[in-house]
Every structure is written in structure tokens, then in C-alpha cells.
PDB file of C-alpha atoms in Angstrom:
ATOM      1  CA  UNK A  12     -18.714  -8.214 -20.347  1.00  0.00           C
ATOM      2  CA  UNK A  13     -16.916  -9.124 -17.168  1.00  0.00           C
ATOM      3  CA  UNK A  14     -13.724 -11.892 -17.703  1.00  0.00           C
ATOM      4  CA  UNK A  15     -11.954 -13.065 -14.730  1.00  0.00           C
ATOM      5  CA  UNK A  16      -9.022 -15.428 -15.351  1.00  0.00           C
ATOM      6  CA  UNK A  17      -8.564 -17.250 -12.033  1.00  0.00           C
ATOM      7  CA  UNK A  18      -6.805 -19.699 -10.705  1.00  0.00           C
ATOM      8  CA  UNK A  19      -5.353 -20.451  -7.447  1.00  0.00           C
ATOM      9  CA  UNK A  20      -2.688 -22.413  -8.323  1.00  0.00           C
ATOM     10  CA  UNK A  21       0.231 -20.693  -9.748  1.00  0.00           C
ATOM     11  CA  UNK A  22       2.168 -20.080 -12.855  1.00  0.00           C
ATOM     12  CA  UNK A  23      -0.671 -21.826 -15.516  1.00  0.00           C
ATOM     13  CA  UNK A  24      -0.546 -18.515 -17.579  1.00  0.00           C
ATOM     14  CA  UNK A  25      -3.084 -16.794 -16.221  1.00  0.00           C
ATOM     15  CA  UNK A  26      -1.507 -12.971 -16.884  1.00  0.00           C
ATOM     16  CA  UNK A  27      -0.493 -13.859 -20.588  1.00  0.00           C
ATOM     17  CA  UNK A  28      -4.439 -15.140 -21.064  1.00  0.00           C
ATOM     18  CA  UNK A  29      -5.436 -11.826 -19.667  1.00  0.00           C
ATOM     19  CA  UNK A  30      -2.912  -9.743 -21.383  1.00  0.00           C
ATOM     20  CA  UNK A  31      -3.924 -11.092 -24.677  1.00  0.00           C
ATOM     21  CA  UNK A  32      -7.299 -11.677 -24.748  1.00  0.00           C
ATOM     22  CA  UNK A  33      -7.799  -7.719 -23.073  1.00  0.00           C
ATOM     23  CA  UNK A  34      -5.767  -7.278 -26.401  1.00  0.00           C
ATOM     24  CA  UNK A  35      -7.820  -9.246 -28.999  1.00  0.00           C
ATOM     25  CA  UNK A  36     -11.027  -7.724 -27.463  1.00  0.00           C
ATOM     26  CA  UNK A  37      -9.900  -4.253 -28.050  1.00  0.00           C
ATOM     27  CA  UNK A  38      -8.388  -5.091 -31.585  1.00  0.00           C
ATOM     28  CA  UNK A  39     -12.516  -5.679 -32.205  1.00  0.00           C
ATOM     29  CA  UNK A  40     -13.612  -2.161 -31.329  1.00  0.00           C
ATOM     30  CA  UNK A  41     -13.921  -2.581 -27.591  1.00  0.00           C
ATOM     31  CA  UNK A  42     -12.820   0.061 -25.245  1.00  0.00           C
ATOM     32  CA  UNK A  43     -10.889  -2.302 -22.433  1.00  0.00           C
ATOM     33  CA  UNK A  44     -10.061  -1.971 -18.610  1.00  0.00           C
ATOM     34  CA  UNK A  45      -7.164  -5.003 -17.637  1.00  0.00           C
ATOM     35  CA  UNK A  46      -7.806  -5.178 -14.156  1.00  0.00           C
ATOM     36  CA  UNK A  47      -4.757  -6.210 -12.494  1.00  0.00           C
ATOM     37  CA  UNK A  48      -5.606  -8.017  -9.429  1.00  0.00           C
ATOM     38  CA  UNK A  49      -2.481  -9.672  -7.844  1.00  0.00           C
ATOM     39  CA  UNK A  50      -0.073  -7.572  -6.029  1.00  0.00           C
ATOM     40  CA  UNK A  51       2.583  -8.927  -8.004  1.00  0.00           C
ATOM     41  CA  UNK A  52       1.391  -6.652 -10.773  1.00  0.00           C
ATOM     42  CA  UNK A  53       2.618  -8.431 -13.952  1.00  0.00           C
ATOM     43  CA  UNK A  54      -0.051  -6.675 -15.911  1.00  0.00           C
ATOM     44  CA  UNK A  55       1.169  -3.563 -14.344  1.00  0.00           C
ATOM     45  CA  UNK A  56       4.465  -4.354 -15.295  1.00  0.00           C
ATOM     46  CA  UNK A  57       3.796  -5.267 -19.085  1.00  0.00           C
ATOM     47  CA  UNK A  58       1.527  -1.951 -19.706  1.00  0.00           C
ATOM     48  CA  UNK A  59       5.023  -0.284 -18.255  1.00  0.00           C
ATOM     49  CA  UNK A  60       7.341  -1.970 -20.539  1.00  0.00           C
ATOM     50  CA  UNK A  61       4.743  -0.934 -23.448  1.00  0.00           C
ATOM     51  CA  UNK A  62       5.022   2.716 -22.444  1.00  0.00           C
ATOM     52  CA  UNK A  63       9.019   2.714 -22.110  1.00  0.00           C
ATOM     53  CA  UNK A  64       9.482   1.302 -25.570  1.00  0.00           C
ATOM     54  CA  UNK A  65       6.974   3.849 -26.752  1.00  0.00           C
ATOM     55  CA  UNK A  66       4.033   1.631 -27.854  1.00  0.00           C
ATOM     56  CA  UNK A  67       1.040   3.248 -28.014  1.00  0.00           C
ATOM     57  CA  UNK A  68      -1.794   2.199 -25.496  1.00  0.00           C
ATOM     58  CA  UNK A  69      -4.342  -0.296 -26.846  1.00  0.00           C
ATOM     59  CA  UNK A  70      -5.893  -0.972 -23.303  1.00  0.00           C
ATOM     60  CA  UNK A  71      -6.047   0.598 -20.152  1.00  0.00           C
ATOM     61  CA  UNK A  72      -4.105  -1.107 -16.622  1.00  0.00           C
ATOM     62  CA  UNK A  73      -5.592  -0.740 -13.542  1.00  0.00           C
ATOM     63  CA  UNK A  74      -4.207  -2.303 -10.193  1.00  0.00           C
ATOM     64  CA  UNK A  75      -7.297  -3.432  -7.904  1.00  0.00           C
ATOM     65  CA  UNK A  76      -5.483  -6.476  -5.658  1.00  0.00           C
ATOM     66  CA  UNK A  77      -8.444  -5.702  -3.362  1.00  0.00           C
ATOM     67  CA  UNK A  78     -11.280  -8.545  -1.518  1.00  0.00           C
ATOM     68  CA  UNK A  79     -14.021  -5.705  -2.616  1.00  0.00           C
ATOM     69  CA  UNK A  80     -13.247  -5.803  -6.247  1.00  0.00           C
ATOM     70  CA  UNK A  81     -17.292  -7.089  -6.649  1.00  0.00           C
ATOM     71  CA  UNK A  82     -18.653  -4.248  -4.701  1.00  0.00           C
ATOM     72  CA  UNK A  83     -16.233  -1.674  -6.942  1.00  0.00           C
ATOM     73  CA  UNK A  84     -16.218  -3.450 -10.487  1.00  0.00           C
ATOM     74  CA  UNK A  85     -19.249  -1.195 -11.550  1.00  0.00           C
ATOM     75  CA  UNK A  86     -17.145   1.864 -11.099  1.00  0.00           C
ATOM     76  CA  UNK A  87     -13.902   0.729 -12.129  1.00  0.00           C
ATOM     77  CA  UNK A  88     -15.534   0.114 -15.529  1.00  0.00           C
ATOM     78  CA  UNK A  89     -17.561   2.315 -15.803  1.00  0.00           C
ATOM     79  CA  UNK A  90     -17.472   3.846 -19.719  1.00  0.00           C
ATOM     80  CA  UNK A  91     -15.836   0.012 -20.842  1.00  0.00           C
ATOM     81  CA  UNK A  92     -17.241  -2.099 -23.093  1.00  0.00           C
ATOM     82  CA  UNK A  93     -14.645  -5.335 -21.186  1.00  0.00           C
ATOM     83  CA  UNK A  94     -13.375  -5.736 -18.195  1.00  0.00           C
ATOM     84  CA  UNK A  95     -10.441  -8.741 -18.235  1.00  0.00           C
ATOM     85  CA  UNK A  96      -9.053  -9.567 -14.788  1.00  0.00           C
ATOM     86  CA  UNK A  97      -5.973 -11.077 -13.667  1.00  0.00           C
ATOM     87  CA  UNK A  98      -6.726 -12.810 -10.257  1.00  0.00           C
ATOM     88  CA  UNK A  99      -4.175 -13.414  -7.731  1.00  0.00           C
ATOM     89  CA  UNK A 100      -2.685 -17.483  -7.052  1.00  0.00           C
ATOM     90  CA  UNK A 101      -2.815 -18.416  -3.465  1.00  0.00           C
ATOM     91  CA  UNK A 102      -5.130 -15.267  -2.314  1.00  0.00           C
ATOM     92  CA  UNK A 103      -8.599 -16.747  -1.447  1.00  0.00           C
ATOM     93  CA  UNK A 104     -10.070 -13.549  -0.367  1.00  0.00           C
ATOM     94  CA  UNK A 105      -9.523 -11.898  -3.169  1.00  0.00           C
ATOM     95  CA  UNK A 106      -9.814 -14.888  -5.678  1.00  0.00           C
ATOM     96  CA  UNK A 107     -13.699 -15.297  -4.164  1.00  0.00           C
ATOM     97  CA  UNK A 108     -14.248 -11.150  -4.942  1.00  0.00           C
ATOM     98  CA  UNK A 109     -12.439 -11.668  -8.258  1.00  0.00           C
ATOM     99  CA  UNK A 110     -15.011 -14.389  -9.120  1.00  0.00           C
ATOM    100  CA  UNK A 111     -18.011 -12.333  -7.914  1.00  0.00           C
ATOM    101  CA  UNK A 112     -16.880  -9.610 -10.139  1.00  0.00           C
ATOM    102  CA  UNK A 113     -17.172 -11.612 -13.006  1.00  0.00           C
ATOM    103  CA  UNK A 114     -20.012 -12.532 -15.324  1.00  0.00           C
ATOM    104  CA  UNK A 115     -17.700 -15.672 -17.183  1.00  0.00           C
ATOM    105  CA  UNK A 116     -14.485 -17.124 -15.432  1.00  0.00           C
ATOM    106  CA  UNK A 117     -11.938 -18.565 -17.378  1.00  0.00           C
ATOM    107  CA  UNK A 118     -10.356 -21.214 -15.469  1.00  0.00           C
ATOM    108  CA  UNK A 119      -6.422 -21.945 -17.264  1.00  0.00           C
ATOM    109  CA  UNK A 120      -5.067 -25.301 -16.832  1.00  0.00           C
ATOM    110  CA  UNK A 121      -1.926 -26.722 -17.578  1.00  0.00           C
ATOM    111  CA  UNK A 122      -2.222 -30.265 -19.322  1.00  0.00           C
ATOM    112  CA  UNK A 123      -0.876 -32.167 -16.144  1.00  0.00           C
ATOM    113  CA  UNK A 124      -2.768 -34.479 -14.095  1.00  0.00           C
ATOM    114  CA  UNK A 125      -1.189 -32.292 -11.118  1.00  0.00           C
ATOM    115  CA  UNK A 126      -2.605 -28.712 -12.077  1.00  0.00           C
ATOM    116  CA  UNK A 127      -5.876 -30.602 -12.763  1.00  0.00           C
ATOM    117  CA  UNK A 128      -5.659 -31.873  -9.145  1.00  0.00           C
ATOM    118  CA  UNK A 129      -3.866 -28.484  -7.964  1.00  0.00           C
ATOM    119  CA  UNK A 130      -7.286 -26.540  -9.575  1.00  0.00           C
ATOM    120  CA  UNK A 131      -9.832 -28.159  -6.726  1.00  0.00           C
ATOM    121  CA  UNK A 132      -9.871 -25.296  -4.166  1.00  0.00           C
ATOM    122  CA  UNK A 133     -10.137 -22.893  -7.578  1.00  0.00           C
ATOM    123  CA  UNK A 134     -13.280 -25.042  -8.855  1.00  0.00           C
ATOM    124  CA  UNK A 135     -14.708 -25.208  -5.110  1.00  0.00           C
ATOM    125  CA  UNK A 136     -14.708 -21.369  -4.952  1.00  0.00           C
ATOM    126  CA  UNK A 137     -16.242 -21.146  -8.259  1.00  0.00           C
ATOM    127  CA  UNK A 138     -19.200 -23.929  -7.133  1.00  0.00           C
ATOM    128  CA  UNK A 139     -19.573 -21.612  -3.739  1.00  0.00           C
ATOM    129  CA  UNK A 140     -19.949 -18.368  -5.415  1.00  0.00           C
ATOM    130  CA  UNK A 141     -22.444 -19.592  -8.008  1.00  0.00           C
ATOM    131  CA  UNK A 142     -24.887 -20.328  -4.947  1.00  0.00           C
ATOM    132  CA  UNK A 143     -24.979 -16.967  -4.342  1.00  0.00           C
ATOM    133  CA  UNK A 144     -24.760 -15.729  -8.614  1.00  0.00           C
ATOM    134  CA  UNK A 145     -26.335 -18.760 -10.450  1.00  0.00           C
ATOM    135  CA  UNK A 146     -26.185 -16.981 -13.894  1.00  0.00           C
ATOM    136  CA  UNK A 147     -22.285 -16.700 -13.698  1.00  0.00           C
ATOM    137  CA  UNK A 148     -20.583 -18.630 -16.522  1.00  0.00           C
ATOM    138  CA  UNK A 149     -17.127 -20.509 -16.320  1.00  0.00           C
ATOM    139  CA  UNK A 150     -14.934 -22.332 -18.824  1.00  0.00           C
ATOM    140  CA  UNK A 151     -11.691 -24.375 -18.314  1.00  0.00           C
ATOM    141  CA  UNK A 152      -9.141 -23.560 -20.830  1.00  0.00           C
ATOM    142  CA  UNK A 153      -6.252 -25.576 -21.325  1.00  0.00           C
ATOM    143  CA  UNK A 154      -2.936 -23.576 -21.581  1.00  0.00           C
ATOM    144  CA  UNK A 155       0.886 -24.630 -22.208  1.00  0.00           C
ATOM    145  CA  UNK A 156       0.029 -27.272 -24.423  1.00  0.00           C
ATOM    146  CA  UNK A 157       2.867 -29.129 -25.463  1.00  0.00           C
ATOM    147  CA  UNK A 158       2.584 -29.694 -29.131  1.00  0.00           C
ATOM    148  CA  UNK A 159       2.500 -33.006 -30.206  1.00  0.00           C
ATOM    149  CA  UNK A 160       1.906 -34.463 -27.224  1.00  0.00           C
ATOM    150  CA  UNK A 161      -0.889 -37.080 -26.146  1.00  0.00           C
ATOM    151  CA  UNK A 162      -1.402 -35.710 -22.736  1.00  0.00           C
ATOM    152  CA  UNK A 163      -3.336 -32.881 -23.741  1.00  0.00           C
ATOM    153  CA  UNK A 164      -6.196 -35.907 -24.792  1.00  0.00           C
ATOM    154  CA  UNK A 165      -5.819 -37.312 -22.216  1.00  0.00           C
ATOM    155  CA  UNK A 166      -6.680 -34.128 -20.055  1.00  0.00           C
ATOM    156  CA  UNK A 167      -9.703 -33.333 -21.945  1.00  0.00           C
ATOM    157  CA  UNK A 168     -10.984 -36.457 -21.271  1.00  0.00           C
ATOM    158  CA  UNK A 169     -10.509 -35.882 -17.984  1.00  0.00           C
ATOM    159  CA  UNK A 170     -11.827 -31.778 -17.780  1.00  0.00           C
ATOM    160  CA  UNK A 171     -14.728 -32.645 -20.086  1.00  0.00           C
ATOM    161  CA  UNK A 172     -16.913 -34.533 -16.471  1.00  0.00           C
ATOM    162  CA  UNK A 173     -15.050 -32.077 -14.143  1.00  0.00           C
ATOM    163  CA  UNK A 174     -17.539 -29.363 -13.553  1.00  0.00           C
ATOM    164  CA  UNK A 175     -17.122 -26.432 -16.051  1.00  0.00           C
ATOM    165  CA  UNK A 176     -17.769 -26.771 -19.754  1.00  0.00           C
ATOM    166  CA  UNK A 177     -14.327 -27.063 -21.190  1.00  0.00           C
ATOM    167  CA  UNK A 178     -12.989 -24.683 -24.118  1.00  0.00           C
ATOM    168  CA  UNK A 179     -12.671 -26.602 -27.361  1.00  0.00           C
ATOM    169  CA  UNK A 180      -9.749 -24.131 -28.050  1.00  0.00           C
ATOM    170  CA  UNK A 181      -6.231 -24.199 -26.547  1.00  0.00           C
ATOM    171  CA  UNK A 182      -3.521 -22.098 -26.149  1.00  0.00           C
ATOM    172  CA  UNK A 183       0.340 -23.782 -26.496  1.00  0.00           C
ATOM    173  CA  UNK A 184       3.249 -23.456 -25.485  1.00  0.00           C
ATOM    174  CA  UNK A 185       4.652 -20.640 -27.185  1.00  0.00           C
ATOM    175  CA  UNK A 186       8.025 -18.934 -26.994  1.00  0.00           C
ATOM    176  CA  UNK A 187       6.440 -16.033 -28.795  1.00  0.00           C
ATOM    177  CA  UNK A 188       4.192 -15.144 -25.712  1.00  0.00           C
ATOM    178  CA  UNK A 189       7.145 -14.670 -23.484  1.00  0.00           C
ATOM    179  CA  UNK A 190       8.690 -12.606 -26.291  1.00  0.00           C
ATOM    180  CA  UNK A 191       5.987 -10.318 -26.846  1.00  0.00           C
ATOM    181  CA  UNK A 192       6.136  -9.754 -22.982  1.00  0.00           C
ATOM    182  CA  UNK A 193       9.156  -8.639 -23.004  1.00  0.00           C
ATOM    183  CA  UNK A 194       8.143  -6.137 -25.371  1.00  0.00           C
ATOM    184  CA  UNK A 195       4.970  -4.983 -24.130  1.00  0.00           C
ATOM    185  CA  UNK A 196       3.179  -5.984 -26.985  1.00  0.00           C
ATOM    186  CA  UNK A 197       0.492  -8.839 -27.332  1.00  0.00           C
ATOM    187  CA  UNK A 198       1.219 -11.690 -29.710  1.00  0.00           C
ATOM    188  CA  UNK A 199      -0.719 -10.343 -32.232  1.00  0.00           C
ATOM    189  CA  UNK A 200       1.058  -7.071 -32.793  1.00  0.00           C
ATOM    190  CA  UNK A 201       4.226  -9.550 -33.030  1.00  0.00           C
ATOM    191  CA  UNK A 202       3.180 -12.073 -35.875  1.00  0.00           C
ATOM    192  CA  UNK A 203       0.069 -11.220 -36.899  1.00  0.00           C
ATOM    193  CA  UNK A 204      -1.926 -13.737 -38.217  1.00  0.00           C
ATOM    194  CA  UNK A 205       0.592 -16.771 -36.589  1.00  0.00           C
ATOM    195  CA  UNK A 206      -0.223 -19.940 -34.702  1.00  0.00           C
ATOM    196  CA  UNK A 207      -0.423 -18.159 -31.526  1.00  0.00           C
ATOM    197  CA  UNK A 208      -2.691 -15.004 -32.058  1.00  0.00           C
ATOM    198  CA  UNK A 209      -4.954 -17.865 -34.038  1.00  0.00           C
ATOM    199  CA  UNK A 210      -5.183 -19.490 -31.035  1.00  0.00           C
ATOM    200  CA  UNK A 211      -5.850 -16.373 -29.133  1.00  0.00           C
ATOM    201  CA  UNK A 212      -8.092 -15.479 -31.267  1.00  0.00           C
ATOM    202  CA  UNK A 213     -10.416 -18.946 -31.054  1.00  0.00           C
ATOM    203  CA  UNK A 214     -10.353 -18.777 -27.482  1.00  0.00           C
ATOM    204  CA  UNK A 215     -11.419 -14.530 -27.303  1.00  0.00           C
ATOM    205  CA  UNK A 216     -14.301 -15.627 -29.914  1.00  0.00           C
ATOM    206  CA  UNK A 217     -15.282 -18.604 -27.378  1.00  0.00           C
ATOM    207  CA  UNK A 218     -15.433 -17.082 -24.327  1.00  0.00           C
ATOM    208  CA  UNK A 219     -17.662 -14.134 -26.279  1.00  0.00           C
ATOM    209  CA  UNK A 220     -20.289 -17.016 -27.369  1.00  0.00           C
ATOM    210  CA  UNK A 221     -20.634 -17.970 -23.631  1.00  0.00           C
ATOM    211  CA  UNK A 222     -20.357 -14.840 -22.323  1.00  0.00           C
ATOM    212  CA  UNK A 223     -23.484 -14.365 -24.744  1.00  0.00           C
ATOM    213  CA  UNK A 224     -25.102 -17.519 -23.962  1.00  0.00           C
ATOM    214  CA  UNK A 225     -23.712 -19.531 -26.488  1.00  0.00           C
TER     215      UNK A 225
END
């Protein structure tokens, strides 16, 4: 199974979704490719950090920041049971391949009215692409929640008639994820069993139901 986390607004999570969830997959037995898809290469940078602090590998990085990643994705993972991609912000071209690559796109989503707004040229790509690949499946998930807070309602309320079926789970705003970054590690190798690789978890078993036509 193909996941694409895409968004062309910046800075709504979108490599600490990918990190993670590449993660959670391969804590179930799957053999994992992280595509890493932006030039900035924070994927790149976190399977680094792993290997200077000496953490063993529990996925394998790629960088593909390429407009042909759909014509390639066959051979680039090749042998994998996943492929997780982390899609550029503000790179169309390659945003459009990213989404052609992918057989469900996970759309992240801060809960603010704005990145809601922001997430229109994201959603019209999407619409465009399924012209051409009608089977392919997409999700909004809503990341950065602040806990406690009403607006995350509010946003679901809002998400839930805004094209894509909308995740039930949702991932907070965590100081553990930035932590675990800095570490190389995914939050689950960090505090096992805590708020934040439950959450992590929900949303991994999620996206496998649609990705299997739940």
C-alpha cells in the first residue's frame, strides 16, 4: 500500500505523520520505504540523526523530490510491503506526481479555519488527479490539536462536507513528537504505549481500513 501525506500548505506536520506512521507500519511486520519527497529532506535528516546516535534502522529513507515519482514508484518499492511519502509544500509539480503515486492520500490539517482555507489548491489537485485514477482514496486528518480546545469541533464540522472523508482519529499537539525527532526515534520507541503513539496508532489502523476498502 501506497501513503502519500500531502499538503501544499506548509508546516501542518506532514513529515512527523510520515515519520511515524512509516514507523507504526513496520512495528506490524511490514518491510517500509519512507519516500522523502521535498528537497528539504527532513525525513532524510531524521533517518541521519537515527544512524549518528546508533539506532538501529526500522525503515528505509529514500530521497525522490522528483515530478516522475508516479512513473518510478513501482521500482522504488519494489520488494516493500508500504510505501509512506512525504510530499513537498508549495511544489505543485511534484505534489500532483506525489498524489498519482499514491493509492490513499492523507491530507493533515491544522484545526484553524486558515489551514482549512490554506488546503484548497491541495484538495483541487487531489479532485484533478482522481479524474484521471478514480479508485484513489483520500482522508483529511486533523493534526496539532490543541487539547482541550473547542476548535477542533468546530473544524470537524466543517471537514466532515468538505470533500474527503475525514479521519475520526487525531493527532495533538505533542511535545513528545518534536522530542523523538531530535532523537531519531518515532514516538513509540520513546513512550511506548503513551497518548501519542495511541494516537498514532488509531490513525495507522485507519488509514489501513481505507486503504483496504474500509
Amino acid at each position: 500500500m501506497i501513503y502519500a501525506f500531502v499538503n501544499q500548505k506548509g508546516g501542518v506536520g506532514k513529515t512527523t505523520l510520515a515519520v511515524n506512521v512509516a514507523a507504526e507500519r513496520a512495528r506490524r511486520g511490514r518491510r517500509v520505504l519512507l519516500v522523502d519527497a521535498d528537497v528539504q529532506g527532513s525525513a532524510l535528516d531524521w533517518q541521519a540523526q537515527r544512524g549518528s546516535l546508533e539506532h538501529p534502522p526500522i525503515v528505509t529513507v529514500a530521497g525522490f523530490p522528483r515530478d516522475t515519482i508516479h512513473r518510478e514508484i513501482g521500482q522504488l518499492g519494489a520488494g516493500y510491503d508500504d510505501v509512506v511519502i512525504d510530499a513537498p509544500p508549495r511544489v505543485e509539480s511534484t505534489a500532483r506526481a506525489v498524489i498519482m503515486a499514491a493509492d490513499v492520500v492523507v491530507l493533515p490539517v491544522q484545526p484553524s479555519p486558515y489551514d482549512v482555507w490554506a488546503s484548497a489548491e491541495t484538495l483541487a489537485l487531489l479532485q484533478q488527479s482522481q479524474v484521471y485514477k478514480p479508485e484513489l482514496k483520500a482522508a483529511w486528518l486533523i493534526n496539532r490539536r490543541i487539547v482541550g480546545s473547542s476548535i477542533g469541533r468546530d473544524i470537524r464540522k466543517q471537514l466532515q462536507d468538505y470533500g474527503p472523508q475525514l479521519l475520526e482519529a487525531t493527532v495533538a499537539q505533542r511535545v513528545i513528537f518534536s522530542e523523538a525527532a531530535s532523537r531519531g526515534l518515532a514516538v513509540y520507541e520513546v513512550d511506548p504505549g503513551g497518548v501519542a503513539d495511541d494516537e498514532i496508532r488509531s490513525v495507522t489502523t485507519e488509514l489501513e481500513e481505507i486503504g483496504n476498502g474500509g
